[in-house]
Amino acid sequence: MKLTDILRLALGNFLRGRIRSLLTICSISIGVASVILILTLGDGSRAAISEQLDRIGLDGIMIYPKQIAISQGIALTGQDAYELAENIQGIDKSMPIMVRYGSYRIKNWQGNALVYGVDDTMRDVLKVDLLYGRMLNRIDVNAGKNVIVISSDFAEMVYRRKNIVGKSIRIYVGTNFEEYEIIGVVSSHKDGISQLLGDTLPQFFYVPYTSLMRLVKEDTVDEVVILSDDESVAAKAVSYLNRKYGNSNSFRFENINGIRDRIDNVIYLIAMFISAIAAIAIIVAGIGIMNTMMSQAIERKREIGIYLTLGATGRDIMLSFLAESAVLSAIGGILGIIVSVIPISVVSEITKIQFSLQLRHILIAEGISIFCGLLFGVSPAMRAASLNPIDAIRSE
């Protein structure tokens, strides 16, 4: 038999048992859609989280005291950050930073706040985009002024507009509070994934670290962030601080890009694990294909015998069954690809994250589908090919 004859026979058998074939196709499409959906959401989530880390300034290298050093009263100061920038070659920017969890009150609004104590290099180190007003400057930091930079989503939430420069807000940390003047509005941090969490995420605020130290009645900072991807530069900075504080093992550094990579790998592994579970649906559908084809081999025994008598070989019969399995799998896979577009679009609309269907996801899911179809079609195909023509024709 020619290849065209085999394909025509496979398609004819598919159409003849259309109800059973459609049920099998539906089961395949569900499995394929599940795999594509999970792979797409996994990739999109990794990209969105990386973007969020960029937005909140997680870039560069952090230097901070070890726990044993903290217990001995060793801590960093703002001056340490400036000394590192002056004395260590390779450090472009160095910023003291402290972060405190608190709350805010403005007009009739109140809620949770994550207060960043920073300096005038915040624009470079934290990668924030100024929309209105100005950033913190050296005068604000040196004088410990009660000025604050807020995000645009917060401004819109409270005043229904982004430009609220000049307004006042009260910041609480513990039982202490201060009134701050809003001097700048930066691009929002709460989009994408964080939209899912809504009000459970605190609002982000930026104040001079000197002002925050006065608010919390402390004279040290949490860490120093340096703009450098070279860990040897960070090692020199740590050595400098260890010498300064007279202890050879007081400080450590951590590359924030390494943290991002670890988060990225965790999300990837989770996506792969869930995709493997979703792939089980395709395997179950493959068993359905085997059941369908096995039933066809039994029901069409007489027809197969006639084909064999007319000159068809066992190989021809096997190929026709495998072709039918491949057709079922391919159609189910295509339908699954189409179906997956709907939930992907819905999730994108809800989360405001751009989830896009990738060609490699389609190829992976469709490849698994066709492979399972062929794999589970082998047994029925071999059974049909091994029939004795005379016995097959005699069967009812």
mmCIF file of C-alpha atoms in Angstrom:
data_model
loop_
_atom_site.group_PDB
_atom_site.id
_atom_site.type_symbol
_atom_site.label_atom_id
_atom_site.label_comp_id
_atom_site.label_asym_id
_atom_site.label_seq_id
_atom_site.Cartn_x
_atom_site.Cartn_y
_atom_site.Cartn_z
ATOM 1 C CA MET A 1 0.000 0.000 0.000
ATOM 2 C CA LYS A 2 1.145 3.535 -0.769
ATOM 3 C CA LEU A 3 1.568 6.084 1.989
ATOM 4 C CA THR A 4 -1.423 8.026 0.649
ATOM 5 C CA ASP A 5 -3.547 4.869 0.814
ATOM 6 C CA ILE A 6 -2.475 4.269 4.417
ATOM 7 C CA LEU A 7 -3.330 7.845 5.417
ATOM 8 C CA ARG A 8 -6.672 7.692 3.551
ATOM 9 C CA LEU A 9 -7.530 4.463 5.340
ATOM 10 C CA ALA A 10 -6.549 5.916 8.721
ATOM 11 C CA LEU A 11 -8.642 9.041 8.139
ATOM 12 C CA GLY A 12 -11.610 6.971 6.972
ATOM 13 C CA ASN A 13 -11.495 4.816 10.097
ATOM 14 C CA PHE A 14 -11.223 7.949 12.220
ATOM 15 C CA LEU A 15 -14.364 9.430 10.649
ATOM 16 C CA ARG A 16 -16.252 6.149 10.858
ATOM 17 C CA GLY A 17 -15.855 5.952 14.630
ATOM 18 C CA ARG A 18 -16.188 9.679 15.106
ATOM 19 C CA ILE A 19 -17.891 9.648 18.531
ATOM 20 C CA ARG A 20 -15.273 7.407 20.108
ATOM 21 C CA SER A 21 -12.548 9.316 18.303
ATOM 22 C CA LEU A 22 -13.874 12.669 19.523
ATOM 23 C CA LEU A 23 -13.902 11.481 23.132
ATOM 24 C CA THR A 24 -10.301 10.331 22.774
ATOM 25 C CA ILE A 25 -9.337 13.643 21.161
ATOM 26 C CA CYS A 26 -10.964 15.578 24.005
ATOM 27 C CA SER A 27 -8.942 13.698 26.611
ATOM 28 C CA ILE A 28 -5.738 14.382 24.671
ATOM 29 C CA SER A 29 -6.573 18.070 24.257
ATOM 30 C CA ILE A 30 -7.101 18.476 28.009
ATOM 31 C CA GLY A 31 -3.675 17.014 28.735
ATOM 32 C CA VAL A 32 -1.950 19.115 26.069
ATOM 33 C CA ALA A 33 -3.714 22.299 27.201
ATOM 34 C CA SER A 34 -2.679 21.605 30.804
ATOM 35 C CA VAL A 35 0.987 21.167 29.899
ATOM 36 C CA ILE A 36 1.054 24.304 27.731
ATOM 37 C CA LEU A 37 -0.766 26.343 30.379
ATOM 38 C CA ILE A 38 1.618 25.347 33.164
ATOM 39 C CA LEU A 39 4.754 25.877 31.058
ATOM 40 C CA THR A 40 3.489 29.284 29.923
ATOM 41 C CA LEU A 41 2.499 30.393 33.421
ATOM 42 C CA GLY A 42 5.824 29.169 34.779
ATOM 43 C CA ASP A 43 7.869 31.156 32.247
ATOM 44 C CA GLY A 44 5.681 34.229 32.632
ATOM 45 C CA SER A 45 5.894 34.092 36.417
ATOM 46 C CA ARG A 46 9.678 33.808 36.334
ATOM 47 C CA ALA A 47 9.892 36.866 34.085
ATOM 48 C CA ALA A 48 7.415 38.812 36.228
ATOM 49 C CA ILE A 49 9.217 38.008 39.480
ATOM 50 C CA SER A 50 12.536 39.028 37.931
ATOM 51 C CA GLU A 51 10.908 42.313 36.911
ATOM 52 C CA GLN A 52 9.538 42.801 40.416
ATOM 53 C CA LEU A 53 12.996 42.215 41.911
ATOM 54 C CA ASP A 54 14.363 44.846 39.544
ATOM 55 C CA ARG A 55 11.623 47.254 40.537
ATOM 56 C CA ILE A 56 12.322 47.049 44.259
ATOM 57 C CA GLY A 57 16.018 47.480 43.692
ATOM 58 C CA LEU A 58 17.226 43.941 44.168
ATOM 59 C CA ASP A 59 20.355 44.251 42.097
ATOM 60 C CA GLY A 60 24.052 44.457 42.815
ATOM 61 C CA ILE A 61 25.706 43.063 45.945
ATOM 62 C CA MET A 62 24.602 43.358 49.566
ATOM 63 C CA ILE A 63 27.139 43.638 52.385
ATOM 64 C CA TYR A 64 25.937 43.102 55.932
ATOM 65 C CA PRO A 65 27.241 41.983 59.334
ATOM 66 C CA LYS A 66 27.066 38.348 60.336
ATOM 67 C CA GLN A 67 24.822 37.355 63.219
ATOM 68 C CA ILE A 68 27.773 36.739 65.526
ATOM 69 C CA ALA A 69 29.057 40.256 64.776
ATOM 70 C CA ILE A 70 25.637 41.748 65.527
ATOM 71 C CA SER A 71 25.619 39.977 68.888
ATOM 72 C CA GLN A 72 28.964 41.677 69.605
ATOM 73 C CA GLY A 73 27.527 45.098 68.785
ATOM 74 C CA ILE A 74 29.169 45.415 65.376
ATOM 75 C CA ALA A 75 26.994 47.151 62.770
ATOM 76 C CA LEU A 76 27.275 49.247 59.635
ATOM 77 C CA THR A 77 26.860 53.004 59.396
ATOM 78 C CA GLY A 78 26.117 55.366 56.556
ATOM 79 C CA GLN A 79 29.734 56.484 56.631
ATOM 80 C CA ASP A 80 30.850 52.929 55.834
ATOM 81 C CA ALA A 81 28.990 53.066 52.524
ATOM 82 C CA TYR A 82 30.713 56.290 51.512
ATOM 83 C CA GLU A 83 34.137 54.991 52.546
ATOM 84 C CA LEU A 84 33.681 51.891 50.399
ATOM 85 C CA ALA A 85 32.827 53.992 47.337
ATOM 86 C CA GLU A 86 35.908 56.164 47.931
ATOM 87 C CA ASN A 87 38.444 53.464 48.810
ATOM 88 C CA ILE A 88 37.480 50.349 46.838
ATOM 89 C CA GLN A 89 38.151 50.417 43.108
ATOM 90 C CA GLY A 90 35.326 48.923 41.053
ATOM 91 C CA ILE A 91 32.428 50.198 43.165
ATOM 92 C CA ASP A 92 30.377 52.595 41.025
ATOM 93 C CA LYS A 93 27.755 53.410 43.632
ATOM 94 C CA SER A 94 27.387 52.475 47.285
ATOM 95 C CA MET A 95 24.258 53.114 49.324
ATOM 96 C CA PRO A 96 23.447 52.566 53.004
ATOM 97 C CA ILE A 97 20.028 51.048 53.423
ATOM 98 C CA MET A 98 17.716 50.162 56.251
ATOM 99 C CA VAL A 99 14.222 48.736 55.925
ATOM 100 C CA ARG A 100 11.508 48.888 58.545
ATOM 101 C CA TYR A 101 7.991 47.522 58.519
ATOM 102 C CA GLY A 102 5.403 49.971 59.766
ATOM 103 C CA SER A 103 2.180 51.681 58.786
ATOM 104 C CA TYR A 104 0.960 54.904 57.235
ATOM 105 C CA ARG A 105 -1.926 57.306 57.664
ATOM 106 C CA ILE A 106 -3.028 59.852 55.077
ATOM 107 C CA LYS A 107 -6.454 61.451 54.755
ATOM 108 C CA ASN A 108 -8.858 58.654 55.719
ATOM 109 C CA TRP A 109 -6.479 55.929 54.566
ATOM 110 C CA GLN A 110 -4.226 53.752 56.663
ATOM 111 C CA GLY A 111 -2.366 50.540 55.996
ATOM 112 C CA ASN A 112 0.899 48.633 56.072
ATOM 113 C CA ALA A 113 4.128 50.269 54.971
ATOM 114 C CA LEU A 114 7.586 49.070 54.014
ATOM 115 C CA VAL A 115 9.845 52.042 54.686
ATOM 116 C CA TYR A 116 13.200 52.154 52.915
ATOM 117 C CA GLY A 117 15.842 54.359 54.505
ATOM 118 C CA VAL A 118 18.137 55.326 51.607
ATOM 119 C CA ASP A 119 20.261 58.214 50.370
ATOM 120 C CA ASP A 120 20.579 60.342 47.251
ATOM 121 C CA THR A 121 21.865 57.416 45.137
ATOM 122 C CA MET A 122 18.498 55.632 45.351
ATOM 123 C CA ARG A 123 17.666 56.380 41.726
ATOM 124 C CA ASP A 124 20.737 54.503 40.504
ATOM 125 C CA VAL A 125 20.806 51.694 43.038
ATOM 126 C CA LEU A 126 17.079 50.976 43.323
ATOM 127 C CA LYS A 127 16.309 51.545 39.639
ATOM 128 C CA VAL A 128 13.200 53.638 40.218
ATOM 129 C CA ASP A 129 11.710 55.945 37.597
ATOM 130 C CA LEU A 130 10.719 59.421 38.734
ATOM 131 C CA LEU A 131 7.312 60.559 37.488
ATOM 132 C CA TYR A 132 6.694 63.764 39.457
ATOM 133 C CA GLY A 133 8.635 65.969 41.859
ATOM 134 C CA ARG A 134 12.199 65.065 42.753
ATOM 135 C CA MET A 135 14.314 62.362 44.336
ATOM 136 C CA LEU A 136 16.100 62.586 47.659
ATOM 137 C CA ASN A 137 19.205 64.761 47.544
ATOM 138 C CA ARG A 138 22.323 65.084 49.688
ATOM 139 C CA ILE A 139 20.839 67.987 51.671
ATOM 140 C CA ASP A 140 17.822 65.844 52.634
ATOM 141 C CA VAL A 141 20.128 63.073 53.837
ATOM 142 C CA ASN A 142 22.624 65.251 55.709
ATOM 143 C CA ALA A 143 19.853 67.174 57.470
ATOM 144 C CA GLY A 144 17.697 64.100 58.087
ATOM 145 C CA LYS A 145 14.718 65.887 56.572
ATOM 146 C CA ASN A 146 11.231 64.429 56.869
ATOM 147 C CA VAL A 147 10.686 64.078 53.147
ATOM 148 C CA ILE A 148 9.348 61.007 51.395
ATOM 149 C CA VAL A 149 9.095 59.499 47.918
ATOM 150 C CA ILE A 150 6.011 57.395 47.190
ATOM 151 C CA SER A 151 4.827 55.131 44.372
ATOM 152 C CA SER A 152 2.253 56.121 41.774
ATOM 153 C CA ASP A 153 -0.201 53.344 42.656
ATOM 154 C CA PHE A 154 -0.384 54.687 46.212
ATOM 155 C CA ALA A 155 -1.030 58.224 44.958
ATOM 156 C CA GLU A 156 -3.830 57.022 42.691
ATOM 157 C CA MET A 157 -5.359 54.948 45.466
ATOM 158 C CA VAL A 158 -5.573 57.882 47.875
ATOM 159 C CA TYR A 159 -6.087 60.920 45.633
ATOM 160 C CA ARG A 160 -7.196 59.351 42.322
ATOM 161 C CA ARG A 161 -4.251 61.022 40.619
ATOM 162 C CA LYS A 162 -0.520 60.376 40.417
ATOM 163 C CA ASN A 163 0.888 63.816 41.172
ATOM 164 C CA ILE A 164 0.407 64.501 44.893
ATOM 165 C CA VAL A 165 3.726 66.255 45.504
ATOM 166 C CA GLY A 166 3.433 68.583 48.500
ATOM 167 C CA LYS A 167 0.936 66.461 50.423
ATOM 168 C CA SER A 168 1.736 65.139 53.909
ATOM 169 C CA ILE A 169 1.700 61.588 55.219
ATOM 170 C CA ARG A 170 2.260 60.163 58.683
ATOM 171 C CA ILE A 171 4.580 57.158 58.988
ATOM 172 C CA TYR A 172 4.504 54.850 62.017
ATOM 173 C CA VAL A 173 7.223 52.387 63.019
ATOM 174 C CA GLY A 174 6.267 50.700 66.245
ATOM 175 C CA THR A 175 4.917 53.376 68.571
ATOM 176 C CA ASN A 176 6.975 56.138 66.951
ATOM 177 C CA PHE A 177 5.674 58.325 64.141
ATOM 178 C CA GLU A 178 6.673 61.337 62.065
ATOM 179 C CA GLU A 179 4.969 63.592 59.532
ATOM 180 C CA TYR A 180 6.603 63.502 56.099
ATOM 181 C CA GLU A 181 6.235 65.771 53.096
ATOM 182 C CA ILE A 182 5.797 64.000 49.754
ATOM 183 C CA ILE A 183 8.487 65.340 47.412
ATOM 184 C CA GLY A 184 8.430 62.734 44.639
ATOM 185 C CA VAL A 185 6.331 60.074 42.929
ATOM 186 C CA VAL A 186 8.015 57.089 41.274
ATOM 187 C CA SER A 187 6.646 54.357 39.038
ATOM 188 C CA SER A 188 4.514 51.772 40.766
ATOM 189 C CA HIS A 189 5.985 48.608 42.242
ATOM 190 C CA LYS A 190 2.678 46.850 42.680
ATOM 191 C CA ASP A 191 1.769 45.384 39.339
ATOM 192 C CA GLY A 192 1.912 41.954 37.764
ATOM 193 C CA ILE A 193 2.092 39.201 40.359
ATOM 194 C CA SER A 194 1.632 41.600 43.245
ATOM 195 C CA GLN A 195 -1.803 42.514 41.874
ATOM 196 C CA LEU A 196 -2.889 39.036 42.927
ATOM 197 C CA LEU A 197 -2.065 39.831 46.538
ATOM 198 C CA GLY A 198 -3.810 43.203 46.546
ATOM 199 C CA ASP A 199 -3.824 44.997 49.889
ATOM 200 C CA THR A 200 -1.873 42.232 51.631
ATOM 201 C CA LEU A 201 1.323 43.766 50.234
ATOM 202 C CA PRO A 202 2.578 46.853 52.077
ATOM 203 C CA GLN A 203 3.059 50.166 50.328
ATOM 204 C CA PHE A 204 6.658 51.115 49.502
ATOM 205 C CA PHE A 205 8.038 54.418 50.811
ATOM 206 C CA TYR A 206 11.513 55.960 50.530
ATOM 207 C CA VAL A 207 12.911 58.379 53.114
ATOM 208 C CA PRO A 208 16.424 59.581 54.012
ATOM 209 C CA TYR A 209 18.062 56.855 56.075
ATOM 210 C CA THR A 210 19.098 59.531 58.575
ATOM 211 C CA SER A 211 15.442 60.439 59.064
ATOM 212 C CA LEU A 212 14.453 56.797 59.520
ATOM 213 C CA MET A 213 17.270 56.307 62.050
ATOM 214 C CA ARG A 214 15.864 59.194 64.075
ATOM 215 C CA LEU A 215 12.340 57.772 63.815
ATOM 216 C CA VAL A 216 13.363 54.339 65.117
ATOM 217 C CA LYS A 217 15.991 55.783 67.493
ATOM 218 C CA GLU A 218 18.914 53.860 65.993
ATOM 219 C CA ASP A 219 22.293 54.986 64.690
ATOM 220 C CA THR A 220 23.209 52.129 62.342
ATOM 221 C CA VAL A 221 21.976 50.785 59.014
ATOM 222 C CA ASP A 222 21.046 47.235 58.017
ATOM 223 C CA GLU A 223 23.355 46.824 55.070
ATOM 224 C CA VAL A 224 25.268 48.498 52.294
ATOM 225 C CA VAL A 225 24.360 47.872 48.668
ATOM 226 C CA ILE A 226 27.119 48.300 46.096
ATOM 227 C CA LEU A 227 26.647 48.519 42.343
ATOM 228 C CA SER A 228 29.011 45.863 41.065
ATOM 229 C CA ASP A 229 28.649 42.405 39.566
ATOM 230 C CA ASP A 230 32.239 41.503 40.425
ATOM 231 C CA GLU A 231 32.320 39.424 43.594
ATOM 232 C CA SER A 232 36.050 40.042 43.960
ATOM 233 C CA VAL A 233 35.215 43.730 44.457
ATOM 234 C CA ALA A 234 32.704 42.764 47.142
ATOM 235 C CA ALA A 235 35.344 40.581 48.798
ATOM 236 C CA LYS A 236 37.690 43.592 48.945
ATOM 237 C CA ALA A 237 34.895 45.663 50.491
ATOM 238 C CA VAL A 238 34.295 42.989 53.139
ATOM 239 C CA SER A 239 38.026 42.833 53.893
ATOM 240 C CA TYR A 240 38.097 46.612 54.272
ATOM 241 C CA LEU A 241 35.219 46.535 56.767
ATOM 242 C CA ASN A 242 36.721 43.619 58.690
ATOM 243 C CA ARG A 243 39.969 45.559 59.085
ATOM 244 C CA LYS A 244 38.111 48.699 60.087
ATOM 245 C CA TYR A 245 36.171 46.937 62.826
ATOM 246 C CA GLY A 246 39.128 44.838 63.975
ATOM 247 C CA ASN A 247 37.538 41.482 63.289
ATOM 248 C CA SER A 248 38.444 39.217 60.399
ATOM 249 C CA ASN A 249 35.055 37.525 60.208
ATOM 250 C CA SER A 250 32.392 40.140 60.917
ATOM 251 C CA PHE A 251 30.865 40.782 57.500
ATOM 252 C CA ARG A 252 29.682 38.878 54.485
ATOM 253 C CA PHE A 253 28.314 39.689 51.058
ATOM 254 C CA GLU A 254 25.652 38.205 48.838
ATOM 255 C CA ASN A 255 25.193 38.724 45.137
ATOM 256 C CA ILE A 256 21.543 39.601 44.632
ATOM 257 C CA ASN A 257 21.696 38.277 41.080
ATOM 258 C CA GLY A 258 22.495 34.922 42.680
ATOM 259 C CA ILE A 259 19.343 35.217 44.776
ATOM 260 C CA ARG A 260 17.381 35.961 41.624
ATOM 261 C CA ASP A 261 18.886 32.909 39.923
ATOM 262 C CA ARG A 262 17.936 30.683 42.856
ATOM 263 C CA ILE A 263 14.372 31.996 42.842
ATOM 264 C CA ASP A 264 14.264 31.504 39.082
ATOM 265 C CA ASN A 265 15.474 27.907 39.411
ATOM 266 C CA VAL A 266 12.936 27.125 42.123
ATOM 267 C CA ILE A 267 10.073 28.436 39.976
ATOM 268 C CA TYR A 268 11.419 26.468 37.004
ATOM 269 C CA LEU A 269 11.581 23.235 39.001
ATOM 270 C CA ILE A 270 8.072 23.777 40.358
ATOM 271 C CA ALA A 271 6.763 24.408 36.832
ATOM 272 C CA MET A 272 8.509 21.285 35.539
ATOM 273 C CA PHE A 273 7.129 19.189 38.409
ATOM 274 C CA ILE A 274 3.567 20.383 37.837
ATOM 275 C CA SER A 275 4.004 19.936 34.076
ATOM 276 C CA ALA A 276 5.068 16.343 34.690
ATOM 277 C CA ILE A 277 1.872 15.814 36.669
ATOM 278 C CA ALA A 278 -0.137 17.418 33.860
ATOM 279 C CA ALA A 279 1.626 15.155 31.363
ATOM 280 C CA ILE A 280 0.043 12.211 33.177
ATOM 281 C CA ALA A 281 -3.241 13.394 31.647
ATOM 282 C CA ILE A 282 -1.688 12.893 28.207
ATOM 283 C CA ILE A 283 -0.509 9.423 29.221
ATOM 284 C CA VAL A 284 -4.016 8.559 30.408
ATOM 285 C CA ALA A 285 -5.312 9.826 27.071
ATOM 286 C CA GLY A 286 -2.725 7.585 25.397
ATOM 287 C CA ILE A 287 -4.209 4.622 27.216
ATOM 288 C CA GLY A 288 -7.554 5.771 25.819
ATOM 289 C CA ILE A 289 -6.020 5.679 22.339
ATOM 290 C CA MET A 290 -4.802 2.139 22.954
ATOM 291 C CA ASN A 291 -8.274 1.111 24.098
ATOM 292 C CA THR A 292 -9.859 2.751 21.045
ATOM 293 C CA MET A 293 -7.430 1.137 18.622
ATOM 294 C CA MET A 294 -7.688 -2.251 20.324
ATOM 295 C CA SER A 295 -11.465 -2.103 19.945
ATOM 296 C CA GLN A 296 -11.024 -1.174 16.293
ATOM 297 C CA ALA A 297 -8.704 -4.128 15.748
ATOM 298 C CA ILE A 298 -11.377 -6.460 17.104
ATOM 299 C CA GLU A 299 -14.333 -4.823 15.347
ATOM 300 C CA ARG A 300 -12.551 -4.584 11.984
ATOM 301 C CA LYS A 301 -11.066 -8.074 12.040
ATOM 302 C CA ARG A 302 -13.025 -9.163 8.946
ATOM 303 C CA GLU A 303 -12.111 -5.963 7.077
ATOM 304 C CA ILE A 304 -8.444 -6.431 7.960
ATOM 305 C CA GLY A 305 -8.614 -10.004 6.673
ATOM 306 C CA ILE A 306 -9.987 -8.783 3.343
ATOM 307 C CA TYR A 307 -7.185 -6.217 3.030
ATOM 308 C CA LEU A 308 -4.610 -8.910 3.738
ATOM 309 C CA THR A 309 -6.208 -11.227 1.175
ATOM 310 C CA LEU A 310 -6.137 -8.472 -1.455
ATOM 311 C CA GLY A 311 -2.384 -8.068 -1.033
ATOM 312 C CA ALA A 312 -1.908 -5.722 1.900
ATOM 313 C CA THR A 313 0.979 -6.732 4.138
ATOM 314 C CA GLY A 314 1.102 -6.866 7.917
ATOM 315 C CA ARG A 315 3.361 -3.820 7.732
ATOM 316 C CA ASP A 316 0.661 -1.909 5.829
ATOM 317 C CA ILE A 317 -1.950 -2.751 8.464
ATOM 318 C CA MET A 318 0.419 -1.758 11.278
ATOM 319 C CA LEU A 319 1.233 1.562 9.608
ATOM 320 C CA SER A 320 -2.460 2.330 9.070
ATOM 321 C CA PHE A 321 -3.169 1.778 12.770
ATOM 322 C CA LEU A 322 -0.159 3.853 13.808
ATOM 323 C CA ALA A 323 -1.215 6.575 11.377
ATOM 324 C CA GLU A 324 -4.678 6.611 12.924
ATOM 325 C CA SER A 325 -3.131 6.889 16.402
ATOM 326 C CA ALA A 326 -0.947 9.755 15.192
ATOM 327 C CA VAL A 327 -3.963 11.500 13.634
ATOM 328 C CA LEU A 328 -5.910 11.225 16.902
ATOM 329 C CA SER A 329 -2.940 12.565 18.870
ATOM 330 C CA ALA A 330 -2.171 15.378 16.443
ATOM 331 C CA ILE A 331 -5.772 16.606 16.274
ATOM 332 C CA GLY A 332 -6.072 16.362 20.055
ATOM 333 C CA GLY A 333 -2.836 18.315 20.404
ATOM 334 C CA ILE A 334 -3.960 21.054 18.019
ATOM 335 C CA LEU A 335 -7.274 21.351 19.852
ATOM 336 C CA GLY A 336 -5.371 21.513 23.158
ATOM 337 C CA ILE A 337 -3.221 24.361 21.831
ATOM 338 C CA ILE A 338 -6.336 26.306 20.841
ATOM 339 C CA VAL A 339 -8.045 25.591 24.164
ATOM 340 C CA SER A 340 -4.969 26.707 26.163
ATOM 341 C CA VAL A 341 -5.219 30.222 24.705
ATOM 342 C CA ILE A 342 -8.403 30.907 26.695
ATOM 343 C CA PRO A 343 -7.093 30.339 30.263
ATOM 344 C CA ILE A 344 -3.784 32.004 29.377
ATOM 345 C CA SER A 345 -5.662 35.119 28.216
ATOM 346 C CA VAL A 346 -7.870 35.096 31.316
ATOM 347 C CA VAL A 347 -4.908 34.810 33.702
ATOM 348 C CA SER A 348 -3.073 37.569 31.812
ATOM 349 C CA GLU A 349 -6.074 39.854 32.138
ATOM 350 C CA ILE A 350 -6.505 39.168 35.858
ATOM 351 C CA THR A 351 -2.845 39.436 36.860
ATOM 352 C CA LYS A 352 -1.787 42.067 34.293
ATOM 353 C CA ILE A 353 1.200 39.833 33.516
ATOM 354 C CA GLN A 354 2.001 39.278 29.852
ATOM 355 C CA PHE A 355 1.791 35.497 29.440
ATOM 356 C CA SER A 356 2.592 34.596 25.840
ATOM 357 C CA LEU A 357 2.284 31.245 24.123
ATOM 358 C CA GLN A 358 5.790 30.069 23.202
ATOM 359 C CA LEU A 359 6.556 27.887 20.195
ATOM 360 C CA ARG A 360 8.724 25.591 22.310
ATOM 361 C CA HIS A 361 5.831 24.989 24.717
ATOM 362 C CA ILE A 362 3.614 24.038 21.779
ATOM 363 C CA LEU A 363 6.275 21.713 20.354
ATOM 364 C CA ILE A 364 6.897 20.065 23.737
ATOM 365 C CA ALA A 365 3.206 19.419 24.415
ATOM 366 C CA GLU A 366 2.428 18.332 20.851
ATOM 367 C CA GLY A 367 5.530 16.126 20.788
ATOM 368 C CA ILE A 368 4.528 14.376 24.018
ATOM 369 C CA SER A 369 1.018 13.919 22.646
ATOM 370 C CA ILE A 370 2.096 12.328 19.350
ATOM 371 C CA PHE A 371 4.758 10.213 21.068
ATOM 372 C CA CYS A 372 2.207 8.829 23.535
ATOM 373 C CA GLY A 373 -0.252 8.222 20.694
ATOM 374 C CA LEU A 374 2.297 6.237 18.711
ATOM 375 C CA LEU A 375 3.578 4.418 21.793
ATOM 376 C CA PHE A 376 0.141 3.267 22.887
ATOM 377 C CA GLY A 377 -0.851 2.548 19.309
ATOM 378 C CA VAL A 378 1.926 -0.007 18.806
ATOM 379 C CA SER A 379 0.234 -2.872 20.654
ATOM 380 C CA PRO A 380 -3.110 -2.659 18.780
ATOM 381 C CA ALA A 381 -1.225 -2.174 15.498
ATOM 382 C CA MET A 382 0.878 -5.300 16.079
ATOM 383 C CA ARG A 383 -2.209 -7.263 17.036
ATOM 384 C CA ALA A 384 -4.012 -6.205 13.861
ATOM 385 C CA ALA A 385 -0.950 -6.901 11.688
ATOM 386 C CA SER A 386 -0.528 -10.419 13.077
ATOM 387 C CA LEU A 387 -4.058 -11.565 12.180
ATOM 388 C CA ASN A 388 -4.418 -14.640 9.981
ATOM 389 C CA PRO A 389 -6.307 -13.526 6.833
ATOM 390 C CA ILE A 390 -8.477 -16.679 6.628
ATOM 391 C CA ASP A 391 -9.412 -16.610 10.327
ATOM 392 C CA ALA A 392 -10.071 -12.880 10.132
ATOM 393 C CA ILE A 393 -12.456 -13.244 7.151
ATOM 394 C CA ARG A 394 -14.347 -16.065 8.848
ATOM 395 C CA SER A 395 -14.906 -13.991 11.996
ATOM 396 C CA GLU A 396 -18.279 -12.283 12.475
#
